[in-house]
Amino acid sequence: LSHKRNLIFTEYELDITEEMILYFVTDGLYDQVGAKKEFPFGKSGFKELLVKYQDKNLAEQVDSIYEDIEKYQGKAERVDDVTFIALKVEPSKESTKDIE
């Protein structure tokens, strides 16, 4: 059985003039309830972790953030899927032309 959806996509362009790290997170991370605290981790909790680990390299950031989220979850049941992706981008050193 096929379902047709009218999906709308928005295209964005980023002006990358210096090194940037982009974080992609599903809402399952924000919704995760902790074992000790019976409320969701939330966006503010995630932002705190980004600040806490901002001076580490990217691999260490991802590992540390994931460990902290697992500690927060404790033995509480996971309420949703949790996806967390960090992507480091750097400006091109060469002049490039737009590809159409």
PDB file of C-alpha atoms in Angstrom:
ATOM      1  CA  LEU A   1       0.000   0.000   0.000  1.00  0.00           C
ATOM      2  CA  SER A   2       1.469   3.300  -1.083  1.00  0.00           C
ATOM      3  CA  HIS A   3       0.912   6.605   0.706  1.00  0.00           C
ATOM      4  CA  LYS A   4       1.391   9.811  -1.197  1.00  0.00           C
ATOM      5  CA  ARG A   5       2.625  12.787   0.762  1.00  0.00           C
ATOM      6  CA  ASN A   6       3.079  16.345  -0.305  1.00  0.00           C
ATOM      7  CA  LEU A   7       6.437  17.066   1.231  1.00  0.00           C
ATOM      8  CA  ILE A   8       7.790  20.578   1.212  1.00  0.00           C
ATOM      9  CA  PHE A   9      11.543  21.068   1.393  1.00  0.00           C
ATOM     10  CA  THR A  10      13.340  24.294   2.135  1.00  0.00           C
ATOM     11  CA  GLU A  11      16.843  24.781   0.794  1.00  0.00           C
ATOM     12  CA  TYR A  12      19.329  26.766   2.843  1.00  0.00           C
ATOM     13  CA  GLU A  13      22.801  27.961   2.004  1.00  0.00           C
ATOM     14  CA  LEU A  14      25.425  28.418   4.690  1.00  0.00           C
ATOM     15  CA  ASP A  15      28.221  30.907   4.251  1.00  0.00           C
ATOM     16  CA  ILE A  16      31.134  28.943   5.637  1.00  0.00           C
ATOM     17  CA  THR A  17      33.909  31.412   6.333  1.00  0.00           C
ATOM     18  CA  GLU A  18      35.377  29.552   9.270  1.00  0.00           C
ATOM     19  CA  GLU A  19      35.295  26.066  10.736  1.00  0.00           C
ATOM     20  CA  MET A  20      31.808  25.113  11.937  1.00  0.00           C
ATOM     21  CA  ILE A  21      30.283  22.155  13.718  1.00  0.00           C
ATOM     22  CA  LEU A  22      26.690  21.279  12.890  1.00  0.00           C
ATOM     23  CA  TYR A  23      24.682  19.138  15.300  1.00  0.00           C
ATOM     24  CA  PHE A  24      21.666  17.155  14.117  1.00  0.00           C
ATOM     25  CA  VAL A  25      19.432  15.685  16.803  1.00  0.00           C
ATOM     26  CA  THR A  26      16.090  13.885  16.774  1.00  0.00           C
ATOM     27  CA  ASP A  27      13.399  14.911  19.230  1.00  0.00           C
ATOM     28  CA  GLY A  28      13.831  11.557  20.971  1.00  0.00           C
ATOM     29  CA  LEU A  29      16.905  12.922  22.709  1.00  0.00           C
ATOM     30  CA  TYR A  30      14.946  15.888  24.081  1.00  0.00           C
ATOM     31  CA  ASP A  31      12.030  13.666  25.116  1.00  0.00           C
ATOM     32  CA  GLN A  32      14.131  11.109  27.011  1.00  0.00           C
ATOM     33  CA  VAL A  33      13.031  10.871  30.629  1.00  0.00           C
ATOM     34  CA  GLY A  34      15.672  10.348  33.300  1.00  0.00           C
ATOM     35  CA  ALA A  35      15.634   7.599  35.917  1.00  0.00           C
ATOM     36  CA  LYS A  36      16.336   9.987  38.820  1.00  0.00           C
ATOM     37  CA  LYS A  37      14.521  12.996  37.389  1.00  0.00           C
ATOM     38  CA  GLU A  38      11.107  12.224  36.009  1.00  0.00           C
ATOM     39  CA  PHE A  39      11.125  14.907  33.342  1.00  0.00           C
ATOM     40  CA  PRO A  40      12.529  15.056  29.806  1.00  0.00           C
ATOM     41  CA  PHE A  41      16.169  15.845  29.086  1.00  0.00           C
ATOM     42  CA  GLY A  42      15.065  18.805  26.946  1.00  0.00           C
ATOM     43  CA  LYS A  43      16.748  21.200  24.544  1.00  0.00           C
ATOM     44  CA  SER A  44      18.298  23.168  27.385  1.00  0.00           C
ATOM     45  CA  GLY A  45      19.944  19.991  28.725  1.00  0.00           C
ATOM     46  CA  PHE A  46      21.439  19.295  25.305  1.00  0.00           C
ATOM     47  CA  LYS A  47      22.660  22.889  24.942  1.00  0.00           C
ATOM     48  CA  GLU A  48      24.351  22.624  28.344  1.00  0.00           C
ATOM     49  CA  LEU A  49      26.260  19.552  27.143  1.00  0.00           C
ATOM     50  CA  LEU A  50      27.393  21.364  23.987  1.00  0.00           C
ATOM     51  CA  VAL A  51      28.809  24.175  26.117  1.00  0.00           C
ATOM     52  CA  LYS A  52      30.301  21.733  28.635  1.00  0.00           C
ATOM     53  CA  TYR A  53      32.252  19.827  25.972  1.00  0.00           C
ATOM     54  CA  GLN A  54      32.924  22.546  23.387  1.00  0.00           C
ATOM     55  CA  ASP A  55      36.695  22.514  23.991  1.00  0.00           C
ATOM     56  CA  LYS A  56      37.048  18.791  23.221  1.00  0.00           C
ATOM     57  CA  ASN A  57      37.677  17.443  19.733  1.00  0.00           C
ATOM     58  CA  LEU A  58      34.625  16.272  17.821  1.00  0.00           C
ATOM     59  CA  ALA A  59      34.978  12.559  18.600  1.00  0.00           C
ATOM     60  CA  GLU A  60      35.398  13.290  22.323  1.00  0.00           C
ATOM     61  CA  GLN A  61      32.377  15.633  22.251  1.00  0.00           C
ATOM     62  CA  VAL A  62      30.155  12.953  20.738  1.00  0.00           C
ATOM     63  CA  ASP A  63      31.366  10.274  23.175  1.00  0.00           C
ATOM     64  CA  SER A  64      31.005  12.550  26.227  1.00  0.00           C
ATOM     65  CA  ILE A  65      27.551  13.788  25.256  1.00  0.00           C
ATOM     66  CA  TYR A  66      26.327  10.256  24.564  1.00  0.00           C
ATOM     67  CA  GLU A  67      27.700   9.055  27.937  1.00  0.00           C
ATOM     68  CA  ASP A  68      25.973  11.912  29.796  1.00  0.00           C
ATOM     69  CA  ILE A  69      22.660  11.163  28.080  1.00  0.00           C
ATOM     70  CA  GLU A  70      22.960   7.470  28.994  1.00  0.00           C
ATOM     71  CA  LYS A  71      23.711   8.441  32.617  1.00  0.00           C
ATOM     72  CA  TYR A  72      20.659  10.692  32.649  1.00  0.00           C
ATOM     73  CA  GLN A  73      18.486   7.907  31.223  1.00  0.00           C
ATOM     74  CA  GLY A  74      19.743   5.416  33.788  1.00  0.00           C
ATOM     75  CA  LYS A  75      17.409   2.453  33.958  1.00  0.00           C
ATOM     76  CA  ALA A  76      14.450   4.424  32.633  1.00  0.00           C
ATOM     77  CA  GLU A  77      12.909   2.984  29.497  1.00  0.00           C
ATOM     78  CA  ARG A  78      13.832   4.790  26.282  1.00  0.00           C
ATOM     79  CA  VAL A  79      10.723   6.613  25.106  1.00  0.00           C
ATOM     80  CA  ASP A  80      11.771   7.299  21.505  1.00  0.00           C
ATOM     81  CA  ASP A  81      14.638   6.770  19.088  1.00  0.00           C
ATOM     82  CA  VAL A  82      17.702   8.893  19.819  1.00  0.00           C
ATOM     83  CA  THR A  83      19.867  10.067  16.954  1.00  0.00           C
ATOM     84  CA  PHE A  84      22.745  12.493  17.358  1.00  0.00           C
ATOM     85  CA  ILE A  85      25.059  13.460  14.497  1.00  0.00           C
ATOM     86  CA  ALA A  86      27.890  15.994  14.621  1.00  0.00           C
ATOM     87  CA  LEU A  87      29.414  17.251  11.389  1.00  0.00           C
ATOM     88  CA  LYS A  88      32.497  19.438  11.125  1.00  0.00           C
ATOM     89  CA  VAL A  89      32.726  21.652   8.038  1.00  0.00           C
ATOM     90  CA  GLU A  90      35.544  23.890   6.937  1.00  0.00           C
ATOM     91  CA  PRO A  91      35.715  26.591   4.276  1.00  0.00           C
ATOM     92  CA  SER A  92      37.172  25.541   0.965  1.00  0.00           C
ATOM     93  CA  LYS A  93      40.776  26.572   0.476  1.00  0.00           C
ATOM     94  CA  GLU A  94      40.264  26.720  -3.263  1.00  0.00           C
ATOM     95  CA  SER A  95      38.018  29.021  -5.192  1.00  0.00           C
ATOM     96  CA  THR A  96      35.114  26.997  -6.541  1.00  0.00           C
ATOM     97  CA  LYS A  97      32.331  27.741  -8.971  1.00  0.00           C
ATOM     98  CA  ASP A  98      28.729  26.891  -8.221  1.00  0.00           C
ATOM     99  CA  ILE A  99      27.634  23.652  -9.791  1.00  0.00           C
ATOM    100  CA  GLU A 100      24.147  23.692 -11.216  1.00  0.00           C
TER     101      GLU A 100
END
